[in-house]
Amino acid sequence: MPNVFVSRIAGDYLGAIRAGLDHIGLSAFVSRSSVLFVKPNLTLPVYSPGVMTSIAALEAVLIALSDYTPNLILGDSDPGGYNRFSMDAVYHRTGIFDIAARLGVKVVNLSRVERRRVSLSVGKREVEIGLPRLLTDDIDFLVTVPVPKVHMYTVLSLAFKNQWGCIPEPGDRLRLHPYFNEVVLRVNELVKTRVAVVDGSYGLDESGPLRGRPVPLGWVVVADSPGAAARVVCDLLQIPVERVPHLRLAAERGLVPPFERIVLNQDLGPFVADPFHRHLALTDYPGLLAFRSPVLAYLAYFSPFAALLHKLLYLFRKPFYDYGLYTSRSPGETEMPGETPPHPRRD
């Protein structure tokens, strides 16, 4: 049966996460030779509560996992969608490189490692994309470390959605938006998502994933499957799984267990927040329409009109961050100016 642990953080991330990993019986499926990949949510150039995995939580996850195996790799892909920026710069600004060096953890930019071509079913056709070979071939499983946040397009971003960032090319992510529900579940299968540690120090209400209302929650959830984590966190945020399209599909496929099958360490009642709600501004609707339509996705992100359309949008909507300062290329490009392309060896 699925196991889920929930606890207050109370200034002790490490103690809570260690207890959570013990509750889910991590030692039963991890040995000293196991290779684990840790996937945080790093979606802005600088840390923002409720938007990104907190650095304190990430450090605690790495320390707790090192009790089981020394073979830990941390990584994410270049974020930014249409306004791409380098994940390496995020590692520097947030101090992740320094933490990893101190703990002996390898850090990779998934947009810079060797890729394996995989076939994905999208609608009635098959498409090929590149996924990091490191994830598909070289690790035992992936530990996802998301934050609980409302998402303007997917309703919620949790333990499945976080692996959307395992697709290394932002352009591929944009092209696949209209097929998100199917593709995100397939990506989780291919990258072997097994354990979830949900950083609930803050949640993001109303209009995430990049902008919204940060809500102090003060808890952490540890689960032995992304689906069990999603079921419990949906209850904590008072958003039914059935209202989240990709989670509804996952439940239909048996990937999100019924609540009554989950083994909890304690009652959820004291941890339940006031109900979270998605709130869309008028300027969010163009992106939502492009998220749902292949034709509009092409028009908005890849057509000759894309730059003009974005300039018009930003006459009415404040940018999520300083695009001129942080962005480096459009979604169709495959190499950062002044940077080396993905190295042919496994990294």
Coordinates of C-alpha atoms in Angstrom, one line a residue:
M1 CA 0.0 0.0 0.0
P2 CA 1.2 3.6 -0.7
N3 CA 2.9 5.3 2.2
V4 CA 2.7 9.1 2.9
F5 CA 4.3 11.0 5.8
V6 CA 3.2 14.6 6.7
S7 CA 4.8 16.7 9.4
R8 CA 5.3 20.2 10.5
I9 CA 8.7 21.6 9.6
A10 CA 9.1 23.7 12.8
G11 CA 12.6 24.8 11.9
D12 CA 13.8 21.3 11.3
Y13 CA 13.5 20.3 7.7
L14 CA 16.1 17.6 8.1
G15 CA 14.4 15.8 11.0
A16 CA 11.1 15.8 9.3
I17 CA 12.5 14.5 6.0
R18 CA 14.5 11.8 7.7
A19 CA 11.4 10.7 9.5
G20 CA 9.5 10.7 6.3
L21 CA 12.0 8.6 4.4
D22 CA 11.9 6.1 7.3
H23 CA 8.1 6.0 7.2
I24 CA 8.0 5.2 3.5
G25 CA 10.6 2.4 4.0
L26 CA 13.2 3.9 1.7
S27 CA 15.9 1.4 2.9
A28 CA 13.8 -1.4 1.3
F29 CA 14.5 -0.2 -2.2
V30 CA 17.7 1.9 -1.9
S31 CA 21.2 0.4 -1.4
R32 CA 24.6 2.1 -1.1
S33 CA 25.1 1.5 -4.8
S34 CA 21.8 3.1 -5.9
V35 CA 22.0 6.3 -8.0
L36 CA 19.3 8.8 -7.3
F37 CA 18.4 11.9 -9.1
V38 CA 16.9 14.9 -7.2
K39 CA 14.6 17.2 -9.2
P40 CA 13.7 20.5 -7.5
N41 CA 11.4 23.1 -8.9
L42 CA 13.6 26.0 -10.0
T43 CA 11.5 28.2 -12.2
L44 CA 12.7 31.7 -11.7
P45 CA 16.2 33.3 -11.9
V46 CA 16.1 34.0 -8.1
Y47 CA 14.4 32.3 -5.2
S48 CA 10.7 33.2 -4.6
P49 CA 8.7 31.6 -1.8
G50 CA 5.9 29.4 -3.1
V51 CA 7.2 29.5 -6.6
M52 CA 10.4 27.5 -6.1
T53 CA 11.7 24.7 -3.9
S54 CA 13.4 26.4 -0.9
I55 CA 17.1 26.0 -0.7
A56 CA 16.8 24.9 3.0
A57 CA 14.5 22.1 2.0
L58 CA 16.7 21.0 -0.9
E59 CA 19.8 20.8 1.3
A60 CA 17.9 18.8 3.8
V61 CA 16.7 16.3 1.1
L62 CA 20.2 15.8 -0.1
I63 CA 21.6 15.2 3.5
A64 CA 18.7 12.8 4.3
L65 CA 19.2 10.8 1.1
S66 CA 22.9 10.6 1.7
D67 CA 22.1 8.5 4.7
Y68 CA 21.1 5.8 2.2
T69 CA 23.4 6.3 -0.8
P70 CA 26.3 8.6 -1.6
N71 CA 25.4 8.6 -5.3
L72 CA 23.2 11.6 -5.6
I73 CA 22.7 13.9 -8.7
L74 CA 20.7 17.1 -8.6
G75 CA 19.5 18.8 -11.7
D76 CA 16.9 20.7 -13.7
S77 CA 16.6 22.1 -17.2
D78 CA 16.8 25.6 -18.5
P79 CA 13.5 27.3 -17.6
G80 CA 11.7 30.2 -19.0
G81 CA 9.5 28.9 -21.8
Y82 CA 9.5 31.5 -24.5
N83 CA 12.0 33.6 -22.4
R84 CA 14.6 31.0 -21.7
F85 CA 17.4 31.5 -19.2
S86 CA 20.3 29.3 -18.0
M87 CA 19.8 26.9 -15.1
D88 CA 23.5 27.1 -14.4
A89 CA 23.0 30.8 -13.5
V90 CA 20.2 29.8 -11.1
Y91 CA 22.5 27.3 -9.4
H92 CA 25.0 30.1 -8.9
R93 CA 22.5 32.7 -7.6
T94 CA 20.7 30.4 -5.2
G95 CA 23.9 28.8 -3.7
I96 CA 23.1 25.3 -5.0
F97 CA 26.5 24.8 -6.5
D98 CA 28.1 25.7 -3.1
I99 CA 25.8 23.4 -1.2
A100 CA 26.3 20.5 -3.6
A101 CA 30.1 20.9 -3.5
R102 CA 30.1 20.8 0.3
L103 CA 27.9 17.7 0.3
G104 CA 29.7 15.9 -2.5
V105 CA 26.6 15.9 -4.7
K106 CA 26.9 16.2 -8.5
V107 CA 24.9 19.0 -10.2
V108 CA 23.9 18.9 -13.8
N109 CA 22.0 21.1 -16.2
L110 CA 19.6 18.7 -18.0
S111 CA 19.7 21.0 -21.0
R112 CA 23.4 20.2 -21.3
V113 CA 23.6 16.4 -21.1
E114 CA 23.4 13.7 -23.7
R115 CA 19.9 13.0 -24.9
R116 CA 18.0 9.9 -25.9
R117 CA 15.3 10.1 -28.5
V118 CA 12.0 8.7 -27.2
S119 CA 8.6 8.4 -28.8
L120 CA 5.6 10.0 -27.2
S121 CA 1.9 9.6 -28.0
V122 CA 0.3 13.0 -28.6
G123 CA -3.2 12.9 -29.7
K124 CA -3.5 10.5 -32.6
R125 CA 0.2 10.6 -33.6
E126 CA 3.6 9.8 -32.3
V127 CA 6.3 12.5 -31.8
E128 CA 10.0 12.1 -30.9
I129 CA 11.7 14.3 -28.3
G130 CA 15.1 14.2 -26.6
L131 CA 15.1 13.3 -22.9
P132 CA 18.3 13.2 -20.8
R133 CA 19.9 9.8 -21.1
L134 CA 21.1 10.3 -17.6
L135 CA 17.5 10.0 -16.4
T136 CA 16.3 7.3 -18.8
D137 CA 19.3 5.0 -18.6
D138 CA 21.7 5.8 -15.8
I139 CA 19.8 6.4 -12.5
D140 CA 17.8 4.0 -10.4
F141 CA 15.0 6.4 -9.8
L142 CA 14.1 10.1 -9.5
V143 CA 13.2 11.9 -6.3
T144 CA 10.9 14.9 -7.0
V145 CA 11.0 17.9 -4.7
P146 CA 8.1 20.1 -5.9
V147 CA 6.2 22.9 -4.2
P148 CA 2.4 22.9 -3.9
K149 CA 1.1 25.6 -6.2
V150 CA -1.9 26.6 -8.2
H151 CA -1.1 26.7 -11.9
M152 CA -2.9 28.9 -14.4
Y153 CA -2.9 26.2 -17.1
T154 CA -2.7 22.8 -15.3
V155 CA -4.8 23.9 -12.2
L156 CA -2.1 22.5 -9.8
S157 CA 1.7 21.9 -10.0
L158 CA 2.7 18.9 -7.8
A159 CA 4.6 15.7 -7.9
F160 CA 3.9 14.8 -11.6
K161 CA 4.0 18.3 -13.1
N162 CA 7.5 19.0 -11.6
Q163 CA 9.0 16.5 -14.1
W164 CA 7.8 18.6 -17.0
G165 CA 11.2 20.3 -16.4
C166 CA 12.9 17.0 -17.3
I167 CA 12.2 17.8 -21.0
P168 CA 15.5 19.7 -21.7
E169 CA 14.3 21.9 -24.5
P170 CA 11.9 24.7 -23.6
G171 CA 10.7 24.7 -27.2
D172 CA 9.7 21.1 -26.9
R173 CA 7.8 21.9 -23.7
L174 CA 5.9 24.7 -25.5
R175 CA 5.1 22.5 -28.5
L176 CA 3.8 19.7 -26.2
H177 CA 1.6 21.9 -24.1
P178 CA -1.6 20.9 -25.9
Y179 CA -0.9 17.3 -25.1
F180 CA 0.3 17.9 -21.6
N181 CA -1.9 15.4 -19.7
E182 CA -0.7 12.4 -21.7
V183 CA 2.9 13.5 -22.1
V184 CA 3.6 14.4 -18.5
L185 CA 2.6 11.0 -17.3
R186 CA 4.7 9.3 -19.9
V187 CA 7.7 11.5 -19.0
N188 CA 7.4 10.5 -15.3
E189 CA 7.4 6.9 -16.4
L190 CA 10.5 7.3 -18.6
V191 CA 12.5 9.2 -15.9
K192 CA 11.5 6.7 -13.2
T193 CA 9.9 9.1 -10.7
R194 CA 9.6 7.1 -7.5
V195 CA 9.7 9.2 -4.3
A196 CA 8.2 12.7 -3.7
V197 CA 9.3 15.2 -1.0
V198 CA 6.8 18.1 -1.2
D199 CA 8.3 21.3 0.2
G200 CA 5.2 22.8 1.8
S201 CA 7.0 25.6 3.6
Y202 CA 5.0 27.9 1.3
G203 CA 2.3 27.2 -1.2
L204 CA 1.3 29.4 -4.1
D205 CA -2.4 30.3 -4.4
E206 CA -4.5 32.0 -7.1
S207 CA -2.3 32.5 -10.2
G208 CA 0.9 30.4 -10.3
P209 CA 3.2 29.0 -11.3
L210 CA 5.3 32.1 -11.4
R211 CA 3.1 34.7 -9.8
G212 CA 0.5 34.4 -7.2
R213 CA -0.1 34.7 -3.5
P214 CA 2.5 32.9 -1.3
V215 CA 0.8 31.1 1.6
P216 CA 2.8 29.9 4.6
L217 CA 1.9 26.2 5.1
G218 CA 4.8 25.0 7.3
W219 CA 4.7 21.3 6.4
V220 CA 6.5 18.7 4.4
V221 CA 5.0 15.6 2.7
V222 CA 7.1 12.5 1.9
A223 CA 5.6 9.8 -0.3
D224 CA 6.7 6.6 -2.0
S225 CA 5.0 7.5 -5.2
P226 CA 4.1 10.8 -7.0
G227 CA 0.5 9.8 -7.2
A228 CA 0.1 9.2 -3.4
A229 CA 1.8 12.6 -2.8
A230 CA -0.6 14.3 -5.2
R231 CA -3.7 12.7 -3.6
V232 CA -2.7 13.9 -0.1
V233 CA -1.6 17.4 -1.1
C234 CA -4.8 17.9 -3.0
D235 CA -6.6 17.1 0.2
L236 CA -4.4 19.5 2.1
L237 CA -5.2 22.3 -0.4
Q238 CA -8.8 21.3 -0.7
I239 CA -8.7 20.9 -4.4
P240 CA -10.2 17.6 -5.6
V241 CA -8.0 15.4 -7.8
E242 CA -10.9 15.3 -10.3
R243 CA -10.5 19.0 -10.9
V244 CA -6.9 18.6 -12.1
P245 CA -7.0 17.1 -15.6
H246 CA -3.6 15.4 -15.5
L247 CA -4.2 14.0 -12.0
R248 CA -7.7 12.8 -13.1
L249 CA -6.1 10.9 -16.0
A250 CA -3.5 9.5 -13.7
A251 CA -6.2 8.3 -11.3
E252 CA -8.0 6.6 -14.1
R253 CA -4.8 4.8 -14.9
G254 CA -4.2 3.7 -11.3
L255 CA -1.3 6.1 -10.7
V256 CA -3.1 8.1 -8.1
P257 CA -4.4 5.8 -5.3
P258 CA -7.7 6.3 -3.5
F259 CA -7.2 8.1 -0.2
E260 CA -8.4 5.1 1.8
R261 CA -5.5 3.0 0.5
I262 CA -2.8 5.3 1.7
V263 CA -0.9 4.6 4.9
L264 CA -0.5 7.9 6.7
N265 CA 1.7 8.6 9.8
Q266 CA -1.0 10.8 11.3
D267 CA -4.4 12.5 10.6
L268 CA -4.3 15.3 8.0
G269 CA -6.8 17.5 9.8
P270 CA -4.3 19.9 11.5
F271 CA -2.5 20.4 8.2
V272 CA -5.4 21.3 6.0
A273 CA -5.2 24.9 4.6
D274 CA -7.9 27.2 3.6
P275 CA -9.1 26.2 0.1
F276 CA -6.7 27.1 -2.7
H277 CA -8.3 28.5 -5.9
R278 CA -7.1 29.3 -9.4
H279 CA -7.7 32.9 -10.4
L280 CA -7.1 33.9 -14.0
A281 CA -6.5 37.5 -15.1
L282 CA -7.7 38.5 -18.5
T283 CA -4.0 38.6 -19.6
D284 CA -3.7 34.9 -18.7
Y285 CA -6.2 33.7 -21.2
P286 CA -4.0 34.0 -24.4
G287 CA -1.5 31.6 -22.8
L288 CA -4.2 29.3 -21.7
L289 CA -5.6 29.1 -25.2
A290 CA -2.2 28.4 -26.6
F291 CA -1.7 25.8 -23.9
R292 CA -4.7 23.9 -25.3
S293 CA -4.3 24.4 -29.1
P294 CA -1.5 23.2 -31.3
V295 CA -2.3 25.9 -33.9
L296 CA -2.3 28.7 -31.3
A297 CA 0.9 27.3 -29.6
Y298 CA 2.6 27.6 -33.0
L299 CA 1.3 31.1 -33.5
A300 CA 2.2 32.3 -30.0
Y301 CA 5.7 30.8 -29.8
F302 CA 7.2 29.8 -33.1
S303 CA 5.5 31.8 -35.9
P304 CA 7.0 35.0 -37.4
F305 CA 4.4 36.9 -35.3
A306 CA 5.5 35.4 -31.9
A307 CA 7.8 38.3 -30.9
L308 CA 5.2 40.9 -31.8
L309 CA 2.4 39.1 -29.9
H310 CA 4.5 38.9 -26.8
K311 CA 5.4 42.6 -27.0
L312 CA 1.7 43.4 -27.3
L313 CA 0.9 41.1 -24.3
Y314 CA 3.5 42.9 -22.1
L315 CA 1.8 46.2 -22.8
F316 CA -0.9 44.9 -20.5
R317 CA 0.9 42.3 -18.3
K318 CA 3.9 42.8 -16.1
P319 CA 6.7 40.4 -17.1
F320 CA 7.4 37.6 -14.6
Y321 CA 11.1 38.7 -14.3
D322 CA 13.5 41.0 -16.1
Y323 CA 13.6 39.2 -19.5
G324 CA 16.3 41.5 -20.8
L325 CA 18.6 40.7 -17.9
Y326 CA 18.1 37.0 -17.7
T327 CA 17.0 35.6 -21.1
S328 CA 19.4 34.3 -23.7
R329 CA 17.5 32.9 -26.6
S330 CA 14.2 32.0 -28.2
P331 CA 12.6 28.5 -27.7
G332 CA 13.6 27.3 -31.2
E333 CA 17.3 27.7 -30.6
T334 CA 19.4 24.9 -29.2
E335 CA 22.6 26.6 -28.0
M336 CA 23.2 29.5 -25.6
P337 CA 25.4 32.3 -27.0
G338 CA 28.9 31.8 -25.6
E339 CA 28.1 28.3 -24.2
T340 CA 29.0 24.9 -25.4
P341 CA 26.4 22.5 -26.7
P342 CA 25.4 19.3 -24.9
H343 CA 28.5 17.2 -24.3
P344 CA 28.4 13.9 -26.2
R345 CA 29.5 11.9 -23.1
R346 CA 27.2 11.0 -20.2
D347 CA 27.4 13.5 -17.4

